GROMACS .gro file of C-alpha atoms in nm:
model
  276
    1MET     CA    1  -0.122  -0.626   4.114
    2SER     CA    2   0.107  -0.418   3.889
    3SER     CA    3   0.376  -0.685   3.906
    4ARG     CA    4   0.148  -0.949   3.753
    5GLU     CA    5   0.299  -1.073   3.426
    6VAL     CA    6  -0.019  -1.189   3.250
    7VAL     CA    7  -0.343  -0.990   3.260
    8VAL     CA    8  -0.686  -1.107   3.144
    9LEU     CA    9  -0.952  -0.856   3.039
   10SER     CA   10  -1.314  -0.913   2.946
   11VAL     CA   11  -1.417  -0.616   2.733
   12GLY     CA   12  -1.783  -0.619   2.640
   13GLY     CA   13  -1.779  -0.998   2.670
   14VAL     CA   14  -1.468  -1.042   2.452
   15ARG     CA   15  -1.171  -1.194   2.634
   16PHE     CA   16  -0.817  -1.056   2.589
   17VAL     CA   17  -0.494  -1.191   2.738
   18THR     CA   18  -0.185  -0.968   2.741
   19ARG     CA   19   0.120  -0.867   2.941
   20ALA     CA   20   0.107  -0.609   3.216
   21SER     CA   21   0.391  -0.422   3.041
   22THR     CA   22   0.170  -0.382   2.733
   23LEU     CA   23  -0.102  -0.208   2.933
   24GLN     CA   24   0.163   0.013   3.096
   25GLN     CA   25   0.293   0.160   2.768
   26PHE     CA   26   0.140   0.493   2.871
   27PRO     CA   27   0.169   0.516   3.253
   28GLU     CA   28  -0.100   0.785   3.288
   29SER     CA   29  -0.360   0.591   3.088
   30ARG     CA   30  -0.655   0.431   3.264
   31LEU     CA   31  -0.536   0.083   3.160
   32ALA     CA   32  -0.206   0.140   3.340
   33ARG     CA   33  -0.383   0.276   3.649
   34MET     CA   34  -0.618  -0.023   3.639
   35LEU     CA   35  -0.331  -0.253   3.735
   36ASN     CA   36  -0.285  -0.055   4.057
   37ASP     CA   37  -0.656  -0.077   4.144
   38ASP     CA   38  -0.662   0.298   4.087
   39ASP     CA   39  -0.972   0.315   3.866
   40ARG     CA   40  -1.318   0.206   3.979
   41GLU     CA   41  -1.443   0.171   3.620
   42PHE     CA   42  -1.258  -0.162   3.592
   43LYS     CA   43  -1.394  -0.444   3.807
   44LEU     CA   44  -1.179  -0.747   3.898
   45VAL     CA   45  -1.405  -1.055   3.876
   46ASN     CA   46  -1.261  -1.406   3.923
   47GLY     CA   47  -0.912  -1.286   3.832
   48GLU     CA   48  -1.028  -1.101   3.516
   49PHE     CA   49  -1.079  -0.730   3.468
   50PHE     CA   50  -1.429  -0.661   3.344
   51VAL     CA   51  -1.473  -0.354   3.123
   52ASP     CA   52  -1.817  -0.251   2.999
   53ARG     CA   53  -1.697  -0.116   2.662
   54ASP     CA   54  -1.690  -0.224   2.295
   55GLY     CA   55  -1.488  -0.546   2.268
   56ALA     CA   56  -1.449  -0.536   1.889
   57LEU     CA   57  -1.296  -0.188   1.895
   58PHE     CA   58  -1.072  -0.283   2.188
   59SER     CA   59  -0.887  -0.523   1.956
   60TYR     CA   60  -0.748  -0.214   1.778
   61ILE     CA   61  -0.664  -0.057   2.115
   62ILE     CA   62  -0.462  -0.357   2.231
   63ASP     CA   63  -0.289  -0.389   1.893
   64PHE     CA   64  -0.186  -0.024   1.920
   65LEU     CA   65  -0.042  -0.082   2.268
   66ARG     CA   66   0.153  -0.384   2.148
   67THR     CA   67   0.304  -0.223   1.836
   68LEU     CA   68   0.261   0.155   1.880
   69GLN     CA   69   0.115   0.141   1.531
   70ILE     CA   70  -0.238   0.160   1.397
   71SER     CA   71  -0.345  -0.043   1.094
   72LEU     CA   72  -0.712  -0.051   1.000
   73PRO     CA   73  -0.905  -0.257   0.740
   74THR     CA   74  -0.982  -0.091   0.406
   75ASP     CA   75  -1.355  -0.098   0.488
   76PHE     CA   76  -1.315   0.050   0.838
   77SER     CA   77  -1.545   0.348   0.902
   78ASP     CA   78  -1.586   0.377   1.281
   79TYR     CA   79  -1.317   0.641   1.329
   80GLN     CA   80  -1.523   0.853   1.569
   81ARG     CA   81  -1.625   0.554   1.782
   82LEU     CA   82  -1.266   0.428   1.800
   83GLN     CA   83  -1.149   0.778   1.889
   84ARG     CA   84  -1.408   0.788   2.166
   85GLU     CA   85  -1.278   0.454   2.298
   86ALA     CA   86  -0.920   0.583   2.291
   87GLU     CA   87  -1.030   0.888   2.491
   88PHE     CA   88  -1.203   0.663   2.747
   89TYR     CA   89  -0.881   0.468   2.804
   90GLY     CA   90  -0.674   0.787   2.824
   91LEU     CA   91  -0.465   0.702   2.518
   92TYR     CA   92  -0.413   1.055   2.386
   93PRO     CA   93  -0.155   0.968   2.114
   94LEU     CA   94  -0.409   0.734   1.955
   95THR     CA   95  -0.683   0.994   1.995
   96ASN     CA   96  -0.470   1.253   1.816
   97LEU     CA   97  -0.389   1.010   1.538
   98LEU     CA   98  -0.752   0.914   1.481
   99SER     CA   99  -0.841   1.282   1.449
  100GLN     CA  100  -0.623   1.283   1.134
  101GLU     CA  101  -0.863   1.054   0.954
  102HIS     CA  102  -0.723   1.135   0.610
  103LEU     CA  103  -0.395   0.961   0.702
  104LEU     CA  104  -0.570   0.635   0.783
  105LYS     CA  105  -0.830   0.597   0.510
  106PRO     CA  106  -0.741   0.382   0.208
  107ARG     CA  107  -0.701   0.575  -0.117
  108LEU     CA  108  -0.826   0.489  -0.462
  109GLU     CA  109  -0.533   0.443  -0.700
  110ILE     CA  110  -0.588   0.486  -1.076
  111LEU     CA  111  -0.361   0.347  -1.348
  112GLU     CA  112  -0.405   0.386  -1.724
  113VAL     CA  113  -0.239   0.187  -2.002
  114ARG     CA  114  -0.241   0.333  -2.356
  115PHE     CA  115  -0.153   0.097  -2.640
  116SER     CA  116  -0.127   0.147  -3.015
  117LEU     CA  117  -0.012  -0.062  -3.310
  118GLN     CA  118   0.162   0.113  -3.600
  119GLU     CA  119   0.292  -0.110  -3.878
  120MET     CA  120   0.542  -0.347  -3.709
  121GLN     CA  121   0.572  -0.158  -3.379
  122ALA     CA  122   0.362  -0.136  -3.065
  123PHE     CA  123   0.371   0.171  -2.843
  124PHE     CA  124   0.292   0.174  -2.470
  125ARG     CA  125   0.237   0.461  -2.230
  126ILE     CA  126   0.144   0.400  -1.866
  127PHE     CA  127   0.004   0.673  -1.639
  128GLY     CA  128  -0.047   0.627  -1.264
  129SER     CA  129  -0.188   0.839  -0.983
  130CYS     CA  130   0.074   0.690  -0.747
  131SER     CA  131   0.435   0.756  -0.846
  132ALA     CA  132   0.560   0.473  -0.621
  133THR     CA  133   0.359   0.221  -0.824
  134ILE     CA  134   0.504   0.355  -1.149
  135GLU     CA  135   0.855   0.331  -1.003
  136ALA     CA  136   0.796  -0.030  -0.898
  137LEU     CA  137   0.650  -0.122  -1.236
  138ALA     CA  138   0.941   0.044  -1.417
  139GLU     CA  139   1.178  -0.184  -1.226
  140GLN     CA  140   0.985  -0.486  -1.357
  141ILE     CA  141   0.989  -0.385  -1.725
  142THR     CA  142   1.302  -0.411  -1.939
  143VAL     CA  143   1.330  -0.332  -2.310
  144PHE     CA  144   1.606  -0.510  -2.508
  145THR     CA  145   1.727  -0.408  -2.852
  146GLY     CA  146   1.936  -0.578  -3.119
  147GLN     CA  147   1.995  -0.606  -3.496
  148GLN     CA  148   1.835  -0.886  -3.695
  149LEU     CA  149   1.783  -0.996  -4.054
  150GLY     CA  150   1.435  -1.009  -4.200
  151GLN     CA  151   1.120  -0.839  -4.082
  152GLY     CA  152   0.819  -0.934  -3.874
  153TRP     CA  153   0.691  -1.014  -3.527
  154LYS     CA  154   0.804  -1.374  -3.550
  155SER     CA  155   1.166  -1.306  -3.644
  156PRO     CA  156   1.410  -1.502  -3.424
  157PHE     CA  157   1.641  -1.341  -3.168
  158PRO     CA  158   1.961  -1.204  -3.327
  159SER     CA  159   2.238  -1.460  -3.291
  160GLN     CA  160   2.532  -1.250  -3.398
  161LYS     CA  161   2.507  -0.988  -3.121
  162PRO     CA  162   2.371  -0.996  -2.766
  163LEU     CA  163   2.059  -0.799  -2.683
  164VAL     CA  164   2.122  -0.465  -2.514
  165PRO     CA  165   1.885  -0.335  -2.242
  166LEU     CA  166   1.743   0.014  -2.297
  167PRO     CA  167   1.623   0.256  -2.029
  168LEU     CA  168   1.251   0.329  -2.025
  169GLU     CA  169   1.145   0.679  -2.122
  170ARG     CA  170   1.010   0.861  -1.815
  171PRO     CA  171   0.835   1.188  -1.908
  172SER     CA  172   0.745   1.237  -1.541
  173HIS     CA  173   0.727   1.053  -1.207
  174HIS     CA  174   0.374   0.945  -1.296
  175ASP     CA  175   0.422   0.785  -1.638
  176MET     CA  176   0.652   0.578  -1.857
  177VAL     CA  177   0.685   0.507  -2.230
  178PHE     CA  178   0.829   0.208  -2.418
  179LEU     CA  179   0.782   0.021  -2.746
  180CYS     CA  180   0.846  -0.318  -2.901
  181GLY     CA  181   0.861  -0.463  -3.253
  182THR     CA  182   1.089  -0.393  -3.549
  183GLU     CA  183   1.186  -0.093  -3.757
  184TYR     CA  184   1.399  -0.052  -4.071
  185SER     CA  185   1.769   0.013  -4.006
  186ALA     CA  186   1.988  -0.028  -4.318
  187GLY     CA  187   2.010  -0.275  -4.604
  188ASP     CA  188   1.816  -0.584  -4.508
  189GLN     CA  189   1.868  -0.532  -4.136
  190PHE     CA  190   1.611  -0.421  -3.883
  191VAL     CA  191   1.626  -0.298  -3.525
  192ALA     CA  192   1.424  -0.526  -3.297
  193ARG     CA  193   1.295  -0.436  -2.953
  194TYR     CA  194   1.184  -0.702  -2.709
  195VAL     CA  195   1.004  -0.648  -2.377
  196SER     CA  196   1.046  -0.853  -2.061
  197ILE     CA  197   0.821  -0.809  -1.754
  198LYS     CA  198   0.935  -0.969  -1.428
  199PRO     CA  199   0.880  -1.224  -1.288
  200ASP     CA  200   0.815  -1.359  -1.639
  201ASN     CA  201   1.153  -1.424  -1.806
  202ARG     CA  202   1.035  -1.422  -2.167
  203LYS     CA  203   1.148  -1.155  -2.413
  204LEU     CA  204   0.844  -1.068  -2.624
  205ILE     CA  205   0.844  -0.876  -2.952
  206ASN     CA  206   0.475  -0.906  -3.043
  207GLY     CA  207   0.289  -0.604  -2.909
  208THR     CA  208  -0.034  -0.795  -2.843
  209ASN     CA  209   0.157  -1.052  -2.636
  210VAL     CA  210   0.330  -0.777  -2.438
  211LEU     CA  211  -0.006  -0.610  -2.373
  212GLY     CA  212  -0.155  -0.936  -2.248
  213LEU     CA  213   0.136  -0.996  -2.011
  214LEU     CA  214   0.123  -0.637  -1.884
  215LEU     CA  215  -0.250  -0.652  -1.810
  216ASP     CA  216  -0.210  -0.988  -1.639
  217THR     CA  217   0.072  -0.846  -1.424
  218LEU     CA  218  -0.148  -0.557  -1.311
  219LEU     CA  219  -0.440  -0.786  -1.227
  220LYS     CA  220  -0.213  -1.007  -1.016
  221ASP     CA  221  -0.091  -0.694  -0.835
  222GLY     CA  222  -0.443  -0.619  -0.712
  223PHE     CA  223  -0.566  -0.383  -0.982
  224ARG     CA  224  -0.916  -0.416  -1.130
  225LEU     CA  225  -0.995  -0.333  -1.493
  226ILE     CA  226  -1.280  -0.082  -1.492
  227SER     CA  227  -1.295   0.041  -1.854
  228THR     CA  228  -1.155   0.008  -2.205
  229ARG     CA  229  -1.197   0.268  -2.474
  230THR     CA  230  -1.045   0.400  -2.796
  231VAL     CA  231  -0.901   0.748  -2.739
  232ALA     CA  232  -0.769   0.812  -3.093
  233SER     CA  233  -0.939   0.608  -3.363
  234GLU     CA  234  -0.712   0.731  -3.643
  235GLU     CA  235  -0.399   0.625  -3.455
  236LYS     CA  236  -0.574   0.320  -3.308
  237VAL     CA  237  -0.485   0.413  -2.951
  238GLU     CA  238  -0.659   0.189  -2.699
  239CYS     CA  239  -0.687   0.287  -2.333
  240TYR     CA  240  -0.722   0.042  -2.042
  241THR     CA  241  -0.810   0.195  -1.704
  242PHE     CA  242  -0.748   0.014  -1.375
  243GLU     CA  243  -0.820   0.098  -1.013
  244ARG     CA  244  -0.696  -0.038  -0.682
  245MET     CA  245  -0.771   0.046  -0.322
  246LYS     CA  246  -0.436   0.130  -0.171
  247ARG     CA  247  -0.419   0.056   0.200
  248ALA     CA  248  -0.299   0.335   0.423
  249ALA     CA  249   0.046   0.269   0.561
  250GLY     CA  250   0.075   0.169   0.925
  251LEU     CA  251   0.143   0.475   1.139
  252THR     CA  252   0.389   0.483   1.426
  253ILE     CA  253   0.357   0.692   1.741
  254THR     CA  254   0.672   0.851   1.882
  255VAL     CA  255   0.625   0.997   2.227
  256ASN     CA  256   0.850   1.284   2.332
  257GLN     CA  257   1.016   1.192   2.660
  258THR     CA  258   1.079   1.516   2.847
  259PRO     CA  259   1.232   1.496   3.198
  260GLY     CA  260   0.984   1.604   3.462
  261SER     CA  261   0.679   1.577   3.237
  262SER     CA  262   0.387   1.353   3.320
  263GLY     CA  263   0.285   1.072   3.088
  264VAL     CA  264  -0.030   1.261   2.988
  265GLU     CA  265   0.169   1.572   2.892
  266GLN     CA  266   0.416   1.361   2.693
  267ALA     CA  267   0.132   1.186   2.515
  268ARG     CA  268  -0.037   1.512   2.425
  269ARG     CA  269   0.288   1.626   2.261
  270SER     CA  270   0.325   1.300   2.070
  271GLN     CA  271   0.436   1.315   1.710
  272VAL     CA  272   0.273   1.119   1.431
  273GLN     CA  273   0.492   0.983   1.156
  274LYS     CA  274   0.453   0.727   0.878
  275GLY     CA  275   0.555   0.376   0.971
  276LYS     CA  276   0.843   0.228   0.777
   0.00000   0.00000   0.00000
């Protein structure tokens, strides 16, 4: 029986088809012993193994055996039931992982955009609870500067000199600062700052236009606008707060292979690490 290539299981009335090698990932598990007719809990009926357990939760069990990773939906809440199923099948690495519930639950991510208009300049400051999101957003935003004649939002791009990209100001890993618009330089010349936000290729100088593009970029990235407020009426600082449910990263199981140790002992010493 153990040499059979394809195995069919009926778990709680739900049918699963997989390879024997998948069920043998952990040799001391009950699923591996099942293939050797070494566990009376599993009945072979018409060429299919019948298991009187939860079929919906078994889909996570079989996915774990196929990938050695666990990825759960953002609304998943049956951690204890899934852990109980893992214990039934003798999958101790999965049991250990599910006991670390905080690693698997999705986390609420908060991002705040502060915007103010002062004369012919617009100032932006972005705060985020997740530094990785701020890093990714900083790679999308580029500020260009150049000299131009005349003053105003609608002044054309300077033709005499190319625009020069400027690094964003990063007070910390969790925020960034940049501005756009024009400011007086010397004579009748002004320094102009334009903002570009990938994948949009435009270079925008009008602060309201930049704000609109920035908010649209965040909405497309899965954020939801939850509030707007004025935080400093004298300076006309507006604050836009967003939230996003950040899925937990897939987790990978690495089993320590120690010569002479049984599969159960190896599984109990398994290490949990973040999937790449």
